[in-house]
Amino acid sequence: EKAAKLGSLVAHSELANIATKQRNKKKAMSHYQILAAPGSSKESNDELLEGYKQRYVSKEELAAALRAYLSAWEEFANRDRCQMAIFMACMSNYGKLIPNKQVV
């Protein structure tokens, strides 16, 4: 939790997964909203959409998260997006690069 408070996206991802397993959907949704903002996690948008369907996320919260995601994503040039996608694909759950991982 300390790492998440310091802004670690990996920590927010882990806490979202833990909250989901504990069936604390509201807490999980708050972590997914934070993950959506920097534009690095499309999966968090999918989770937020599911949370909206199940009434854990308001329409306004969903819209704000999607706007933040799109805004951050549009800031990157195509080359930067590709590099970020490769980087994110090579990351383990603990924020360390996985050596020699094949990325298509």
PDB file of C-alpha atoms in Angstrom:
ATOM      1  CA  GLU A   1       0.000   0.000   0.000  1.00  0.00           C
ATOM      2  CA  LYS A   2       2.913   2.343   0.666  1.00  0.00           C
ATOM      3  CA  ALA A   3       4.206   1.842  -2.885  1.00  0.00           C
ATOM      4  CA  ALA A   4       0.756   2.609  -4.300  1.00  0.00           C
ATOM      5  CA  LYS A   5       0.609   5.826  -2.264  1.00  0.00           C
ATOM      6  CA  LEU A   6       3.950   6.772  -3.808  1.00  0.00           C
ATOM      7  CA  GLY A   7       2.495   6.282  -7.284  1.00  0.00           C
ATOM      8  CA  SER A   8       3.641   2.778  -8.220  1.00  0.00           C
ATOM      9  CA  LEU A   9       1.416   1.443 -11.003  1.00  0.00           C
ATOM     10  CA  VAL A  10       2.620  -2.092 -10.305  1.00  0.00           C
ATOM     11  CA  ALA A  11       1.459  -1.704  -6.690  1.00  0.00           C
ATOM     12  CA  HIS A  12      -1.945  -0.396  -7.821  1.00  0.00           C
ATOM     13  CA  SER A  13      -2.263  -3.365 -10.174  1.00  0.00           C
ATOM     14  CA  GLU A  14      -1.427  -5.819  -7.403  1.00  0.00           C
ATOM     15  CA  LEU A  15      -3.823  -4.118  -4.966  1.00  0.00           C
ATOM     16  CA  ALA A  16      -6.591  -4.166  -7.578  1.00  0.00           C
ATOM     17  CA  ASN A  17      -6.041  -7.906  -8.043  1.00  0.00           C
ATOM     18  CA  ILE A  18      -6.040  -8.513  -4.286  1.00  0.00           C
ATOM     19  CA  ALA A  19      -9.214  -6.444  -3.791  1.00  0.00           C
ATOM     20  CA  THR A  20     -10.906  -8.352  -6.623  1.00  0.00           C
ATOM     21  CA  LYS A  21      -9.979 -11.705  -5.053  1.00  0.00           C
ATOM     22  CA  GLN A  22     -11.349 -10.439  -1.724  1.00  0.00           C
ATOM     23  CA  ARG A  23     -14.533  -9.385  -3.545  1.00  0.00           C
ATOM     24  CA  ASN A  24     -14.005  -5.754  -2.587  1.00  0.00           C
ATOM     25  CA  LYS A  25     -15.050  -4.426  -5.995  1.00  0.00           C
ATOM     26  CA  LYS A  26     -15.317  -0.769  -4.943  1.00  0.00           C
ATOM     27  CA  LYS A  27     -11.700  -0.719  -3.751  1.00  0.00           C
ATOM     28  CA  ALA A  28     -10.544  -2.578  -6.862  1.00  0.00           C
ATOM     29  CA  MET A  29     -12.313  -0.028  -9.061  1.00  0.00           C
ATOM     30  CA  SER A  30     -10.482   2.849  -7.354  1.00  0.00           C
ATOM     31  CA  HIS A  31      -7.152   1.199  -8.218  1.00  0.00           C
ATOM     32  CA  TYR A  32      -8.284   0.563 -11.809  1.00  0.00           C
ATOM     33  CA  GLN A  33      -9.183   4.259 -12.148  1.00  0.00           C
ATOM     34  CA  ILE A  34      -5.656   5.202 -11.123  1.00  0.00           C
ATOM     35  CA  LEU A  35      -4.198   2.653 -13.557  1.00  0.00           C
ATOM     36  CA  ALA A  36      -6.251   4.034 -16.459  1.00  0.00           C
ATOM     37  CA  ALA A  37      -5.065   7.635 -16.015  1.00  0.00           C
ATOM     38  CA  PRO A  38      -1.498   7.321 -17.382  1.00  0.00           C
ATOM     39  CA  GLY A  39      -2.712   5.442 -20.459  1.00  0.00           C
ATOM     40  CA  SER A  40      -0.683   2.334 -19.726  1.00  0.00           C
ATOM     41  CA  SER A  41      -3.406  -0.210 -18.968  1.00  0.00           C
ATOM     42  CA  LYS A  42      -6.236  -0.969 -21.377  1.00  0.00           C
ATOM     43  CA  GLU A  43      -7.177  -3.851 -19.090  1.00  0.00           C
ATOM     44  CA  SER A  44      -8.051  -1.377 -16.354  1.00  0.00           C
ATOM     45  CA  ASN A  45     -10.535   0.277 -18.725  1.00  0.00           C
ATOM     46  CA  ASP A  46     -12.100  -3.113 -19.385  1.00  0.00           C
ATOM     47  CA  GLU A  47     -12.377  -3.719 -15.630  1.00  0.00           C
ATOM     48  CA  LEU A  48     -13.908  -0.264 -15.115  1.00  0.00           C
ATOM     49  CA  LEU A  49     -16.455  -0.912 -17.848  1.00  0.00           C
ATOM     50  CA  GLU A  50     -17.379  -4.176 -16.145  1.00  0.00           C
ATOM     51  CA  GLY A  51     -17.563  -2.304 -12.827  1.00  0.00           C
ATOM     52  CA  TYR A  52     -19.904   0.222 -14.423  1.00  0.00           C
ATOM     53  CA  LYS A  53     -22.155  -2.574 -15.669  1.00  0.00           C
ATOM     54  CA  GLN A  54     -22.252  -3.983 -12.134  1.00  0.00           C
ATOM     55  CA  ARG A  55     -22.845  -0.484 -10.656  1.00  0.00           C
ATOM     56  CA  TYR A  56     -19.555  -0.226  -8.765  1.00  0.00           C
ATOM     57  CA  VAL A  57     -18.459   2.705 -10.946  1.00  0.00           C
ATOM     58  CA  SER A  58     -20.602   5.715 -11.812  1.00  0.00           C
ATOM     59  CA  LYS A  59     -21.056   6.956 -15.356  1.00  0.00           C
ATOM     60  CA  GLU A  60     -19.043  10.071 -14.479  1.00  0.00           C
ATOM     61  CA  GLU A  61     -16.183   8.048 -12.973  1.00  0.00           C
ATOM     62  CA  LEU A  62     -16.036   5.808 -16.043  1.00  0.00           C
ATOM     63  CA  ALA A  63     -16.100   8.789 -18.410  1.00  0.00           C
ATOM     64  CA  ALA A  64     -13.353  10.577 -16.451  1.00  0.00           C
ATOM     65  CA  ALA A  65     -11.143   7.476 -16.460  1.00  0.00           C
ATOM     66  CA  LEU A  66     -11.637   6.934 -20.193  1.00  0.00           C
ATOM     67  CA  ARG A  67     -10.908  10.601 -20.948  1.00  0.00           C
ATOM     68  CA  ALA A  68      -7.716  10.463 -18.854  1.00  0.00           C
ATOM     69  CA  TYR A  69      -6.645   7.241 -20.590  1.00  0.00           C
ATOM     70  CA  LEU A  70      -7.242   8.669 -24.084  1.00  0.00           C
ATOM     71  CA  SER A  71      -5.576  11.958 -23.238  1.00  0.00           C
ATOM     72  CA  ALA A  72      -2.442  10.214 -21.970  1.00  0.00           C
ATOM     73  CA  TRP A  73      -2.404   7.819 -24.913  1.00  0.00           C
ATOM     74  CA  GLU A  74      -2.697  10.640 -27.454  1.00  0.00           C
ATOM     75  CA  GLU A  75       0.339  12.374 -25.959  1.00  0.00           C
ATOM     76  CA  PHE A  76       2.581   9.606 -27.224  1.00  0.00           C
ATOM     77  CA  ALA A  77       3.738   9.496 -30.818  1.00  0.00           C
ATOM     78  CA  ASN A  78       3.235   6.182 -32.615  1.00  0.00           C
ATOM     79  CA  ARG A  79       6.873   5.211 -32.064  1.00  0.00           C
ATOM     80  CA  ASP A  80       6.629   5.967 -28.371  1.00  0.00           C
ATOM     81  CA  ARG A  81       3.456   3.875 -28.099  1.00  0.00           C
ATOM     82  CA  CYS A  82       5.202   0.946 -29.733  1.00  0.00           C
ATOM     83  CA  GLN A  83       8.167   1.258 -27.382  1.00  0.00           C
ATOM     84  CA  MET A  84       5.878   1.491 -24.368  1.00  0.00           C
ATOM     85  CA  ALA A  85       3.871  -1.567 -25.497  1.00  0.00           C
ATOM     86  CA  ILE A  86       7.084  -3.560 -25.855  1.00  0.00           C
ATOM     87  CA  PHE A  87       8.326  -2.348 -22.474  1.00  0.00           C
ATOM     88  CA  MET A  88       5.030  -3.208 -20.742  1.00  0.00           C
ATOM     89  CA  ALA A  89       4.981  -6.643 -22.413  1.00  0.00           C
ATOM     90  CA  CYS A  90       8.455  -7.344 -21.034  1.00  0.00           C
ATOM     91  CA  MET A  91       7.595  -6.402 -17.465  1.00  0.00           C
ATOM     92  CA  SER A  92       6.953  -9.005 -14.827  1.00  0.00           C
ATOM     93  CA  ASN A  93       4.389  -8.547 -12.062  1.00  0.00           C
ATOM     94  CA  TYR A  94       7.130  -7.164  -9.847  1.00  0.00           C
ATOM     95  CA  GLY A  95       8.394  -4.425 -12.152  1.00  0.00           C
ATOM     96  CA  LYS A  96      11.530  -6.214 -13.331  1.00  0.00           C
ATOM     97  CA  LEU A  97      12.343  -6.780 -16.972  1.00  0.00           C
ATOM     98  CA  ILE A  98      12.065 -10.352 -18.170  1.00  0.00           C
ATOM     99  CA  PRO A  99      15.239 -11.054 -20.194  1.00  0.00           C
ATOM    100  CA  ASN A 100      14.951 -12.449 -23.709  1.00  0.00           C
ATOM    101  CA  LYS A 101      11.163 -12.353 -23.790  1.00  0.00           C
ATOM    102  CA  GLN A 102       9.862 -12.514 -27.340  1.00  0.00           C
ATOM    103  CA  VAL A 103       7.473  -9.692 -28.211  1.00  0.00           C
ATOM    104  CA  VAL A 104       5.497  -9.768 -31.420  1.00  0.00           C
TER     105      VAL A 104
END
